[in-house]
Coordinates of C-alpha atoms and ligand atoms in Angstrom, one line a residue:
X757 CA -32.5 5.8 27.6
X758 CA -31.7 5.0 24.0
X759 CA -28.8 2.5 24.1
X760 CA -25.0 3.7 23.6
X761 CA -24.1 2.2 20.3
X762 CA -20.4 3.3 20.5
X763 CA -17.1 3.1 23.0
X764 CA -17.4 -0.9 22.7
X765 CA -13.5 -1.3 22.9
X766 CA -13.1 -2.3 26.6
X767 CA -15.6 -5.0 25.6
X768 CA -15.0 -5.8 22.0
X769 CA -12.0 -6.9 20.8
X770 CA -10.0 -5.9 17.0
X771 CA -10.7 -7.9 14.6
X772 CA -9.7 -7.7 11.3
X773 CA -11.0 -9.5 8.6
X774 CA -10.4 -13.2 8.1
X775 CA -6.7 -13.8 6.5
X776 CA -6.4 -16.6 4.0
X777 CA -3.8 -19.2 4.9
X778 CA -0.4 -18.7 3.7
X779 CA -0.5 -22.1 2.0
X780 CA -3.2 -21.4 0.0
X781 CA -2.7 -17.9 -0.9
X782 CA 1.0 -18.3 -2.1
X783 CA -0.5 -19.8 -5.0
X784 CA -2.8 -17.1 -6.2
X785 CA -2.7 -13.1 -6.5
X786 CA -6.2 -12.7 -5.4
X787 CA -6.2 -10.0 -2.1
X788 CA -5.2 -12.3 1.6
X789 CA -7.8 -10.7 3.4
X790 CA -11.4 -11.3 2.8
X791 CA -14.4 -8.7 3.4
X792 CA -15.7 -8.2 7.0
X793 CA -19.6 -9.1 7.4
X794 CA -22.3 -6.8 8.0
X795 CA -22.3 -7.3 11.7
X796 CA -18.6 -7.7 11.8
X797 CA -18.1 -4.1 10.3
X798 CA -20.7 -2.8 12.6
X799 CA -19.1 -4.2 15.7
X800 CA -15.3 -3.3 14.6
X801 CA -17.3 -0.1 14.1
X802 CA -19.0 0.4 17.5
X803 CA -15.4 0.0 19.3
X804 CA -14.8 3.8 18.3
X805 CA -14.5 6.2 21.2
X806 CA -15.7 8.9 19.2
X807 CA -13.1 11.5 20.6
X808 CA -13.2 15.1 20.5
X809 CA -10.1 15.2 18.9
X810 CA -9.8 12.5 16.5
X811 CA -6.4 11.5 15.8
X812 CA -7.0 9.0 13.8
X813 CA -8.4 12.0 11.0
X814 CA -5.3 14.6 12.1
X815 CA -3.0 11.5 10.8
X816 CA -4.9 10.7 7.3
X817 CA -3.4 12.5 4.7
X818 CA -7.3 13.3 3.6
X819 CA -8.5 13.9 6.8
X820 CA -11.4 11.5 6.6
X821 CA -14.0 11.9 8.8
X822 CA -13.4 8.9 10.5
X823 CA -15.5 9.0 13.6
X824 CA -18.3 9.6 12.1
X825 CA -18.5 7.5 9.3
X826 CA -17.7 4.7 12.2
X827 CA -21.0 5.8 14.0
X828 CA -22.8 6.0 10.8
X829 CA -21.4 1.8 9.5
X830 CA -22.0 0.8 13.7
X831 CA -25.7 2.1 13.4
X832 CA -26.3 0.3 9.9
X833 CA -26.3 3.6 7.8
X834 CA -24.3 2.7 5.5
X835 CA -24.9 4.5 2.1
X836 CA -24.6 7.9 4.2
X837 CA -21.3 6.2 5.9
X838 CA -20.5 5.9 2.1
X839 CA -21.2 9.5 1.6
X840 CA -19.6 10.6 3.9
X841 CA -16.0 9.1 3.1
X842 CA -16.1 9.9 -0.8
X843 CA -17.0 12.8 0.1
X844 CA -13.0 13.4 1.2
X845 CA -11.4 10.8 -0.6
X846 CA -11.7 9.6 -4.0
X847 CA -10.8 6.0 -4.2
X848 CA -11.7 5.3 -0.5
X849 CA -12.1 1.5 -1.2
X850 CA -8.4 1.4 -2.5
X851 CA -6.9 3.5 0.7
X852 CA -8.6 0.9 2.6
X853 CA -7.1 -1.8 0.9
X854 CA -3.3 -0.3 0.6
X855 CA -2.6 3.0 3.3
X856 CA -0.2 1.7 5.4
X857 CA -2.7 2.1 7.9
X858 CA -0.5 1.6 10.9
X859 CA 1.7 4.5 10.4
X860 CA -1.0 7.0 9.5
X861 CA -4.8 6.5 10.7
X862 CA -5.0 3.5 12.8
X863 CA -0.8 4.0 14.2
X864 CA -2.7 7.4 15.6
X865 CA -6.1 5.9 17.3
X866 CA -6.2 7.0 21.2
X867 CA -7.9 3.4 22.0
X868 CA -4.4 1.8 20.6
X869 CA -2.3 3.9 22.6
X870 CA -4.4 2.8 26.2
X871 CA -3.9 -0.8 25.1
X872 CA -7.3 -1.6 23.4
X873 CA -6.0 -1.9 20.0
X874 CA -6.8 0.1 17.2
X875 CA -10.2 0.6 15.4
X876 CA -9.7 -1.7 11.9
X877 CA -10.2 2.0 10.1
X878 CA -8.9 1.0 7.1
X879 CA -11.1 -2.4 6.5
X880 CA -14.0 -0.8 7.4
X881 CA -13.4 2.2 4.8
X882 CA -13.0 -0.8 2.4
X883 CA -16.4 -2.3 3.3
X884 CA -18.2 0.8 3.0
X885 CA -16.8 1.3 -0.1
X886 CA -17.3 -2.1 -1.8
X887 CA -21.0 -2.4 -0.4
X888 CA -21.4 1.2 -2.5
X889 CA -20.7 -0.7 -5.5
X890 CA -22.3 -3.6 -5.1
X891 CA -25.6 -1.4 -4.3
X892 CA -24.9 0.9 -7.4
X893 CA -24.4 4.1 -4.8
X894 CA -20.9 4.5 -6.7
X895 CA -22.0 6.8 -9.6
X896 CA -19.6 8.4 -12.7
X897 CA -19.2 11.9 -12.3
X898 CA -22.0 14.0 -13.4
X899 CA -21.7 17.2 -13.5
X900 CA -24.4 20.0 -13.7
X901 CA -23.4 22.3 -16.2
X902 CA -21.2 21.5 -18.7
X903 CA -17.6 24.1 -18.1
X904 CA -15.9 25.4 -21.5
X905 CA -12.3 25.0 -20.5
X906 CA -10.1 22.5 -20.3
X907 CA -7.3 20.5 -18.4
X908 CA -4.5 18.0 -19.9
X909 CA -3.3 15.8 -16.9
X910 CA -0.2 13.8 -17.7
X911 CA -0.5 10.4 -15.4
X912 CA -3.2 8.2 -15.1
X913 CA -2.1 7.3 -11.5
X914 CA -4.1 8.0 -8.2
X915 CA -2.6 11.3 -8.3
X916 CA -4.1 12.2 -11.9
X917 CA -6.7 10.3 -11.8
X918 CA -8.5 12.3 -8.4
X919 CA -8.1 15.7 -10.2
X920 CA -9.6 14.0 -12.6
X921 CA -12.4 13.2 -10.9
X922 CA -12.8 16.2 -9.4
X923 CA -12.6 18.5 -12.2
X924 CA -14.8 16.5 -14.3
X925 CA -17.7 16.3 -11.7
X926 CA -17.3 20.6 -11.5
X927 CA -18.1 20.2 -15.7
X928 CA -14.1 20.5 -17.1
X929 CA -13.4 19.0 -20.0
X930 CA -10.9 16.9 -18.9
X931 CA -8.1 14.6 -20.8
X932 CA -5.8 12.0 -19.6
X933 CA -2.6 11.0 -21.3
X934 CA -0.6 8.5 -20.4
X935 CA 2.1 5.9 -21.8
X936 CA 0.7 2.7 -20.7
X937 CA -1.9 0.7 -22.5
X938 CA -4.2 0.7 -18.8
X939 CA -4.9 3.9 -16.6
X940 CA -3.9 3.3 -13.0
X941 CA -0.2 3.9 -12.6
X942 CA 1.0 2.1 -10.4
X943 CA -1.8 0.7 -8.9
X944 CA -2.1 -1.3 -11.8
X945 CA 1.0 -2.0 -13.2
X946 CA 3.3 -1.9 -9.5
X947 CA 1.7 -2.9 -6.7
X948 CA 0.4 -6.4 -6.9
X949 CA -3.1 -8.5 -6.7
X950 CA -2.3 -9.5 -3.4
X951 CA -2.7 -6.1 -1.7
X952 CA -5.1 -4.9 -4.6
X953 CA -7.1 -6.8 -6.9
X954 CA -6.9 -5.3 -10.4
X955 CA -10.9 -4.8 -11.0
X956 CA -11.3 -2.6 -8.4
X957 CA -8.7 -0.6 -10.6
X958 CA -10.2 -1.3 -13.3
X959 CA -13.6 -0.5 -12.1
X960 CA -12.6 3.3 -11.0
X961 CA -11.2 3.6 -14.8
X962 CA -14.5 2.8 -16.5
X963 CA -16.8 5.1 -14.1
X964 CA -13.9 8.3 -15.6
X965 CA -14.8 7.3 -18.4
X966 CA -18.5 6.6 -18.3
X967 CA -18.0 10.0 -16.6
X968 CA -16.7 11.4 -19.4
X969 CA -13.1 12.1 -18.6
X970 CA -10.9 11.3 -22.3
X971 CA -8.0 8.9 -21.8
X972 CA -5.0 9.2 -24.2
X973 CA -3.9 5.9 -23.7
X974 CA -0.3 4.4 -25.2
X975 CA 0.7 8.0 -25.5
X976 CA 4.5 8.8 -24.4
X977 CA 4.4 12.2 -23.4
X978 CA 7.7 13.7 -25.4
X979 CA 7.4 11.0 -27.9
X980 CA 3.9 10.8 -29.3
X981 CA 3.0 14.2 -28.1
X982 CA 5.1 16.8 -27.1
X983 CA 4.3 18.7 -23.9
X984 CA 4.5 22.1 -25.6
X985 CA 1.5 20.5 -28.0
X986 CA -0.4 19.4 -24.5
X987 CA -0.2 22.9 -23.3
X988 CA -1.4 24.6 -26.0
X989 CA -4.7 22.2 -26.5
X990 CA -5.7 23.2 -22.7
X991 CA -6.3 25.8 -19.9
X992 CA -3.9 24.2 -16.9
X993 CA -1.9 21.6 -17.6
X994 CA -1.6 18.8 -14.5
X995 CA 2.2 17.1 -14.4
X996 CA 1.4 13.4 -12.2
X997 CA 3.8 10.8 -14.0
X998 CA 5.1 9.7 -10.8
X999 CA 8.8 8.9 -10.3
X1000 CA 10.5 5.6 -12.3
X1001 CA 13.9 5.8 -12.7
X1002 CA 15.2 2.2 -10.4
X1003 CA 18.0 3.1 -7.9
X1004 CA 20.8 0.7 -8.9
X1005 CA 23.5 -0.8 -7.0
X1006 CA 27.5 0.4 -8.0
X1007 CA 28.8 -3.3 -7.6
X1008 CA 31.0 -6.2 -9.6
X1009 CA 28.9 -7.7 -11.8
X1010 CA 26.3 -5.7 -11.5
X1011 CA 24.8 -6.0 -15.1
X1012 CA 25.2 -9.8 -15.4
X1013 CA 22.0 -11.4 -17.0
X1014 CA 19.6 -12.6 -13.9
X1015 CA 20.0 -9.1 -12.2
X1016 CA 16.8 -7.1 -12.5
X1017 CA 14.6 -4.3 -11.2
X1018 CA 12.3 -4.5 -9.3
X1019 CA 9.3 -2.5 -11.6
X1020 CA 10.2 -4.3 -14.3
X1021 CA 9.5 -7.9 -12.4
X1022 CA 6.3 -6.4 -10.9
X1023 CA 5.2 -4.9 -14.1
X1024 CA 5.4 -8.1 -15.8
X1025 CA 4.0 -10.0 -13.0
X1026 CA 1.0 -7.7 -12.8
X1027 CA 0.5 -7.6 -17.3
X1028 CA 0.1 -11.8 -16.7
X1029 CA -2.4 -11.5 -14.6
X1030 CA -4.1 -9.1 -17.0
X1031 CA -3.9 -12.2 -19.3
X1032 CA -1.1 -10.4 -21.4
X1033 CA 1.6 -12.0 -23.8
X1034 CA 4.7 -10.8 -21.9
X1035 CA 8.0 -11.9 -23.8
X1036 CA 10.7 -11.3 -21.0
X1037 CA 8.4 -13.4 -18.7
X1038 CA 7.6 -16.1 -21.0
X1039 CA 11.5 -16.7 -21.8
X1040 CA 12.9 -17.0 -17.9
X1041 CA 13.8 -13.2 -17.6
X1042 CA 11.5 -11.9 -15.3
X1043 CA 10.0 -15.1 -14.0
X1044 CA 11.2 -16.6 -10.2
X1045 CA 9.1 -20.1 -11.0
X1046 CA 12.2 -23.0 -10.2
X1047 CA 14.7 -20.1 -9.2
X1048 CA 16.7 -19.0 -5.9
X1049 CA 15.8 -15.8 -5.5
X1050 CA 17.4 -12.8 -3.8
X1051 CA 15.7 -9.1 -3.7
X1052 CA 18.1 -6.7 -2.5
X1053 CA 16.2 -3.8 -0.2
X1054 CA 13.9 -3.4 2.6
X1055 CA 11.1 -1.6 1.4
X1056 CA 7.4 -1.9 0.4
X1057 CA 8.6 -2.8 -3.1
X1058 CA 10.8 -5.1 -2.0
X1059 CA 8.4 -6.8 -0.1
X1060 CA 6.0 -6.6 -2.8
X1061 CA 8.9 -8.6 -4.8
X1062 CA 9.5 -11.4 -2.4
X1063 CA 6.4 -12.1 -2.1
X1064 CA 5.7 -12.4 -6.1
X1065 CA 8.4 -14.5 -6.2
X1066 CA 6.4 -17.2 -4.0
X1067 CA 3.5 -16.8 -6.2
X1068 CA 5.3 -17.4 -8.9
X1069 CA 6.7 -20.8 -7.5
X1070 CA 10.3 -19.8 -6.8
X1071 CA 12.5 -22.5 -5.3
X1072 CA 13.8 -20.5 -2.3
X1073 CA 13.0 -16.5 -1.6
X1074 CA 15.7 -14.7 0.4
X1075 CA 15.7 -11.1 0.9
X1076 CA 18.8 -8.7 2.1
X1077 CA 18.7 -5.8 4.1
X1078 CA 21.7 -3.7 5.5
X1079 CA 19.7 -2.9 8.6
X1080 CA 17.7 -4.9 11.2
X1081 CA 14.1 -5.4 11.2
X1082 CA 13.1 -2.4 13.6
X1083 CA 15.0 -0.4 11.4
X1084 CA 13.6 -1.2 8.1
X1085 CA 11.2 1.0 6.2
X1086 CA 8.8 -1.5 4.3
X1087 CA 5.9 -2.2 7.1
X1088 CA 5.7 -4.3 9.7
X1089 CA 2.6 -6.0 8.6
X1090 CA 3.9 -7.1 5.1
X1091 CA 7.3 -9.0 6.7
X1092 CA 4.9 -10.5 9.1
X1093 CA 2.7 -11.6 5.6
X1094 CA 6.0 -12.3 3.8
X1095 CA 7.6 -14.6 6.2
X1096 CA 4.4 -17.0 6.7
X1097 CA 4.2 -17.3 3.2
X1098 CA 7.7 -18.5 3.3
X1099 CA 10.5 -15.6 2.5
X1100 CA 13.4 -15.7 4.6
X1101 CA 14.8 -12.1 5.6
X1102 CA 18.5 -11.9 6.0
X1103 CA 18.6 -8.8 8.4
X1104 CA 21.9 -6.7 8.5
X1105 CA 23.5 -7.7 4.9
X1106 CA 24.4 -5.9 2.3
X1107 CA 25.2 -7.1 -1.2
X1108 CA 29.2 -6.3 -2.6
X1109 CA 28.9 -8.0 -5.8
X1110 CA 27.9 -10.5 -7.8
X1111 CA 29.6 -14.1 -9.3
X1112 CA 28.6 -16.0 -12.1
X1113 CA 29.7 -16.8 -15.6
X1114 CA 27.0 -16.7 -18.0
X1115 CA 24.8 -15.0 -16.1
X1116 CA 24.4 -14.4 -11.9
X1117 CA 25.2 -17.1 -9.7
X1118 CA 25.3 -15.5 -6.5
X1119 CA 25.8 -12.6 -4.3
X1120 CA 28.6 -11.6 -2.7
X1121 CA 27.2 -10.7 0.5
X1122 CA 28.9 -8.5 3.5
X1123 CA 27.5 -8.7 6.9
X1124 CA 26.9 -5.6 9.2
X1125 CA 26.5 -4.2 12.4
X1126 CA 24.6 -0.9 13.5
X1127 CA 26.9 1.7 14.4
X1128 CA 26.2 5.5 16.1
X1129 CA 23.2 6.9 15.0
X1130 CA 22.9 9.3 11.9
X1131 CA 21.8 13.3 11.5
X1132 CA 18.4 11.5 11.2
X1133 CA 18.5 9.2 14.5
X1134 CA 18.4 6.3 12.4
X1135 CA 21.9 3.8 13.2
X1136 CA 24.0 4.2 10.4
X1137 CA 25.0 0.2 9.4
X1138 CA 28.5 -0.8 9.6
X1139 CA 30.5 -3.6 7.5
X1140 CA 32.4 -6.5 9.7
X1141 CA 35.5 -7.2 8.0
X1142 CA 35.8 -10.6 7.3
X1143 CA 32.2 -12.1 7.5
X1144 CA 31.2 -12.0 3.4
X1145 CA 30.1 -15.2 2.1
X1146 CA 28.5 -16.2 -1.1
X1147 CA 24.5 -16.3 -1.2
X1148 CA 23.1 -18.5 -4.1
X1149 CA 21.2 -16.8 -6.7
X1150 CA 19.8 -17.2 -10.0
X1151 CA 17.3 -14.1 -9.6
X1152 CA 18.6 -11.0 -8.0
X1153 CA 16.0 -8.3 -7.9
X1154 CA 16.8 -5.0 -7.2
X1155 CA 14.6 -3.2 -4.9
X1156 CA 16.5 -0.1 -3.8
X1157 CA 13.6 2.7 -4.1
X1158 CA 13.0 5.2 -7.3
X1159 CA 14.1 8.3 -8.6
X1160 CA 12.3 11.1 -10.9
X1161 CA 13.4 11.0 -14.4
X1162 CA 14.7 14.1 -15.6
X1163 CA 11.2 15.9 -17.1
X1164 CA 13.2 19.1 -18.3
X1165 CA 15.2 16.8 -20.6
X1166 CA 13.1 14.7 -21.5
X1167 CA 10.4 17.5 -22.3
X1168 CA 13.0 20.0 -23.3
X1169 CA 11.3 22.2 -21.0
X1170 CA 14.1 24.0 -19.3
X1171 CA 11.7 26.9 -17.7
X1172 CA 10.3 23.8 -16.0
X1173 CA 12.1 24.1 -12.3
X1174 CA 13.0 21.1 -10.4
X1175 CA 14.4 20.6 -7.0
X1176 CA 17.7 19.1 -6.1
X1177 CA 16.2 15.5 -5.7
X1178 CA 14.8 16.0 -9.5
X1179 CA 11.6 16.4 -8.5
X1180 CA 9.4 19.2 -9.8
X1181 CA 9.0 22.3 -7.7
X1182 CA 5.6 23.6 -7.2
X1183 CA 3.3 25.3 -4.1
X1184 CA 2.6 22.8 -1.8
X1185 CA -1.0 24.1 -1.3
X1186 CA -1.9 25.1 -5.0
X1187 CA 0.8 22.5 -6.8
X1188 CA 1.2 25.3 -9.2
X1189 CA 4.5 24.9 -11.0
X1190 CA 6.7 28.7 -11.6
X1191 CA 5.4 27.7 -15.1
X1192 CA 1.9 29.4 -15.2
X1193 CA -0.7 27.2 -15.2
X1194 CA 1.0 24.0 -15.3
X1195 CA 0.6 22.0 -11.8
X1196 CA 2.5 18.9 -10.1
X1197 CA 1.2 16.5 -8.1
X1198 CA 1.9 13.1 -6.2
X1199 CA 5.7 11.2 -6.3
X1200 CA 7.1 13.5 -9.1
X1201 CA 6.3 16.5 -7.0
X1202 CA 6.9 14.7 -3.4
X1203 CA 9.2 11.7 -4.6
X1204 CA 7.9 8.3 -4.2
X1205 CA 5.6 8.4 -1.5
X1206 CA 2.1 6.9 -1.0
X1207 CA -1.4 6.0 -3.0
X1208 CA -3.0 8.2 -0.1
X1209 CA -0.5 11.4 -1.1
X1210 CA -1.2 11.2 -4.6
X1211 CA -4.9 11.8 -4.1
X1212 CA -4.3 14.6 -1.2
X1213 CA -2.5 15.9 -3.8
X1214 CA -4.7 15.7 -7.5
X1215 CA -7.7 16.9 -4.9
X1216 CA -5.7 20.1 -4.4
X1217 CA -4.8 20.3 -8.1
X1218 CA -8.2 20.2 -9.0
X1219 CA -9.8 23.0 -6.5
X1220 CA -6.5 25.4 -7.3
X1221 CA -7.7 25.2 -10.8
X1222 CA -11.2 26.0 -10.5
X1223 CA -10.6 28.6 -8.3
X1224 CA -8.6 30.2 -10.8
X1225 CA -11.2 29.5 -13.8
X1226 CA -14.2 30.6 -11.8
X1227 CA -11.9 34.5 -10.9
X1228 CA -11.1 34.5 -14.4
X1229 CA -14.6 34.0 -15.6
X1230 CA -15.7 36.7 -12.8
X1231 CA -12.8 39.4 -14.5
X1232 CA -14.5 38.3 -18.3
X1233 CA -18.1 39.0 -16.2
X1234 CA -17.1 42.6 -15.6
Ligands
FAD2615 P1 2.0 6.8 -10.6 O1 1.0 5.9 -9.9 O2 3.4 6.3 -10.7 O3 1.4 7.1 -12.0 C1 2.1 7.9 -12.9 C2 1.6 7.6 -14.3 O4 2.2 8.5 -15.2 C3 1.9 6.2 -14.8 O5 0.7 5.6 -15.3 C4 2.9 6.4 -16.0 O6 2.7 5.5 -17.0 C5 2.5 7.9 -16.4 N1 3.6 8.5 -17.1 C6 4.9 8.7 -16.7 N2 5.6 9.4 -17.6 C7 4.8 9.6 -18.6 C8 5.0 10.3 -19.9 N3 6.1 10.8 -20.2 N4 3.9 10.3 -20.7 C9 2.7 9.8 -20.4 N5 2.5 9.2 -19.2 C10 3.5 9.1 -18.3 N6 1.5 3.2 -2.0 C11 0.6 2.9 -1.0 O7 -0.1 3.8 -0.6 N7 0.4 1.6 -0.6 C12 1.1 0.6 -1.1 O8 0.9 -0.5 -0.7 C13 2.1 0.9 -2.1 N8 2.8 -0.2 -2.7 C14 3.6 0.1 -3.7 C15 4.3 -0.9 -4.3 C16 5.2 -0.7 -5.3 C17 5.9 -1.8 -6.0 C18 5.5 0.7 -5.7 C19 6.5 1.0 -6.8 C20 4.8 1.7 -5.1 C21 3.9 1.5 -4.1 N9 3.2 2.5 -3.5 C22 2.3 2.2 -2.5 C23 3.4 3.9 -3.8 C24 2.3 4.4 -4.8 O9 2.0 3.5 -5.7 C25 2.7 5.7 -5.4 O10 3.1 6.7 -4.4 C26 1.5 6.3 -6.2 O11 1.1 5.4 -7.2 C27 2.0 7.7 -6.8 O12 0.9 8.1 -7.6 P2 1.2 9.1 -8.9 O13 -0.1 9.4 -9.4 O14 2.1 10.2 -8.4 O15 2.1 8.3 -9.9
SF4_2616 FE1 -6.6 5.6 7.0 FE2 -5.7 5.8 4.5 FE3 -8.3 5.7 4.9 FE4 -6.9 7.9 5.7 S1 -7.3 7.1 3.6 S2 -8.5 6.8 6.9 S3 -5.0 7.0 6.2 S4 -6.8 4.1 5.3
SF4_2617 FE1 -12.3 6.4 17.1 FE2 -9.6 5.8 17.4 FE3 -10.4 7.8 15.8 FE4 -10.6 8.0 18.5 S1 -8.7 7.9 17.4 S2 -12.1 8.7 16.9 S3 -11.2 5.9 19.0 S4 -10.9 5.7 15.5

């Protein structure tokens, strides 16, 4: 009888790729983890139970066909394994690298929940991925036939950049504008080297355009092109420039010099290692190297923050949080990472101003307690009179989460309808706006959500419109 390749995980246990050690990766922005070896991959593989009803895939925003391309990577067939997951998702190396895997496919896997740990979904989606490119399996999209119509797709982000993909490969003449000098979004310009090195960005940018999608690159939509002008030149129009307006703290001395945002720290941050000439880092601003530290939130960005600041040689790294660590939204597996590269998480503390002369000193800090739970379930945090002291800082970084900017404005687009958040309304399954034939997709359609989302999203952009191009070519058939 041929040998049971599979259901290993009462045997084998989870591995996941080798970590660097903190000491030596708090002096570099190259990714912590490194890539699993052949056999590694195929034995993390092989501890799959294969189930009939896969949670792992019901919890991935793309539903992946995770069980099989395990099977496939624990048999050694590994450009169909690759097949396979592109076939679903369209940057499958970066998911790998950045889902917050624990909350969505491997927070889901049956063999976690009986005590086994989980199958390492998400590095092995990674190693698929990046053995693609390295055997040249990763091709630019080719389409068939060449399509005559056209889409303009405002954001270069993951959200953009998948409908990009997709509409390309079906023939569309596709164009990309978007205000930065670098396509990505934030996957270039927010979310640092550590969790995702900036070639494999950078890669996935060249192969759209080898591919033949047309980047408008340094091009502020409503300044350098207006959107009235965008939606004239094409077909459908795709909306996907994400949500960047910085939450900011109502506190004395809030706008004292040493009090920044977060995006415009990471942005910076993420320009020098590009090898750019970035002014506001180069004269103190946005640089923690020598400085006490303080970022204010308890979030993924925060943590992305704190952890800069090591990187960047600060002198101590301190981050506040008005809840506890159960209770905090950023994951579980960046503190971990965070704190044995050194930060120090002051749980439970809020900030209630700032002191300083010249510029911030410190931060006024109030200590809390949990009190009854919310409408949510979550414990709604409580001040205790009389416990504030001063925390010293010379770099506060604001971390508090991100807002849509106001598009109608901005656009002077009042027909275009947004929700009460600011986001823009449009059909969750079609991402068709009430403005015909112009779509949303990703965190200005959702609010800021996830890499993963984006894609889900720009996938569903993209098939809405061809549907809607192929019925109109069928009417002109008639
Ligand atoms: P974006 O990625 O924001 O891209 C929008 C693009 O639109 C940008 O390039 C912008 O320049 C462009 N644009 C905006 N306005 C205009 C205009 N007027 N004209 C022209 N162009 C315009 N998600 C994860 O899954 N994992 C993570 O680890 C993770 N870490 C994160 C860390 C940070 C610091 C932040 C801020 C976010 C993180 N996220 C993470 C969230 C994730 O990055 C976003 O959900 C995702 O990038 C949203 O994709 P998008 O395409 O909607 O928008
Ligand atoms: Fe998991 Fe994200 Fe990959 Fe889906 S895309 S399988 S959620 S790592
Ligand atoms: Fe395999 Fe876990 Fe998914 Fe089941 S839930 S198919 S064990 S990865």
């Amino acid at each position: 009888m041929a040998k049971q390749p599979m259901l290993k995980f009462v045997e084998l246990e989870r591995q996941m790729p080798e970590k660097r050690e903190a000491k030596v990766r708090s002096n570099d922005f190259k990714e912590i983890y490194a890539e699993f070896a052949a056999e590694r991959a195929a034995e993390q593989s092989s501890r799959c139970s294969q189930c009939g009803v896969p949670y792992c895939q019901s919890h991935c925003p793309l539903h992946n066909n995770i069980p099989d391309w395990l099977n496939l990577t624990a048999t050694g067939r590994l450009r169909e394994a690759y097949e396979l997951s592109q076939a679903t998702n369209t940057f499958p190396e970066i998911c790998g690298r950045i889902c917050p895997q624990d909350r969505l496919c491997e927070g889901n896997c049956v063999i976690e929940q009986s005590g086994h740990g989980t199958v390492t979904i998400g590095s092995v989606e990674k190693y698929i991925t990046d053995t693609a490119w390295e055997n040249g399996w990763v091709e630019p999209p080719k389409p068939l036939e060449e399509r005559p119509e056209s889409v303009g797709i405002i954001g270069a982000g993951p959200g953009g950049l998948a409908a990009a993909d997709m509409l390309r490969r079906a023939g569309v003449q596709v164009t990309v504008y978007d205000r930065y000098d670098r396509a990505g979004g934030l996957m270039t310009y927010g979310i640092p080297g550590f969790k995702l090195e900036k070639d494999v960005v950078m890669r996935r940018n060249k192969q759209l355009e080898d591919g033949g999608v047309t980047f408008r690159l340094d091009c502020n939509v409503g300044e350098h092109i207006s959107f009235e002008e965008i939606r004239q030149a094409h077909g459908a129009v795709i909306i996907a420039t994400g949500v960047y307006k910085t939450r900011e703290l109502q506190a004395p001395g809030v706008g004292a010099k040493g009090i920044v945002k977060a995006i415009d720290f990471l942005t910076a941050s993420n320009r020098k290692s590009f090898g750019d000439t970035v002014p506001e880092f180069e004269d103190g601003t946005l640089n923690a190297e020598g400085k006490n530290v303080v970022v204010i939130g308890g979030g993924d960005t925060a943590m992305d923050c704190v952890r800069t600041s090591i990187r960047q040689g600060a002198k101590s790294v301190k981050c506040l949080y008005r809840r506890d660590r159960a209770n905090m939204p950023g994951s579980q597996r960046e503190v971990a990472n965070a704190e044995e590269e050194g930060v120090e998480f002051v749980w439970l503390s809020a900030p209630k101003g700032f002191v300083g002369e010249k510029a911030v000193e410190g931060v006024m800090v109030q200590k809390m307690r949990l009190g009854a739970p919310d409408a949510s379930g979550r414990q709604s945090p409580e001040i205790i009179e009389g416990a504030d002291y001063i925390e010293k800082a010379d770099l506060v970084i604001q971390a508090l989460g991100f807002e849509p900017e106001d598009l109608p404005k901005l656009w002077g687009q009042p027909e275009l309808q947004v929700t009460r958040w600011g986001t823009v309304k449009a059909d969750f399954l079609t991402h068709e706006t009430p403005m015909e034939d112009v779509y949303a997709v990703g965190d200005i359609q959702r609010g800021a959500s996830l890499v993963v989302w984006a894609i889900r999203d720009g996938r569903e952009a993209a098939e809405a419109i061809l549907n809607k191009f192929d019925a109109a070519r069928a009417v002109a058939a008639e």
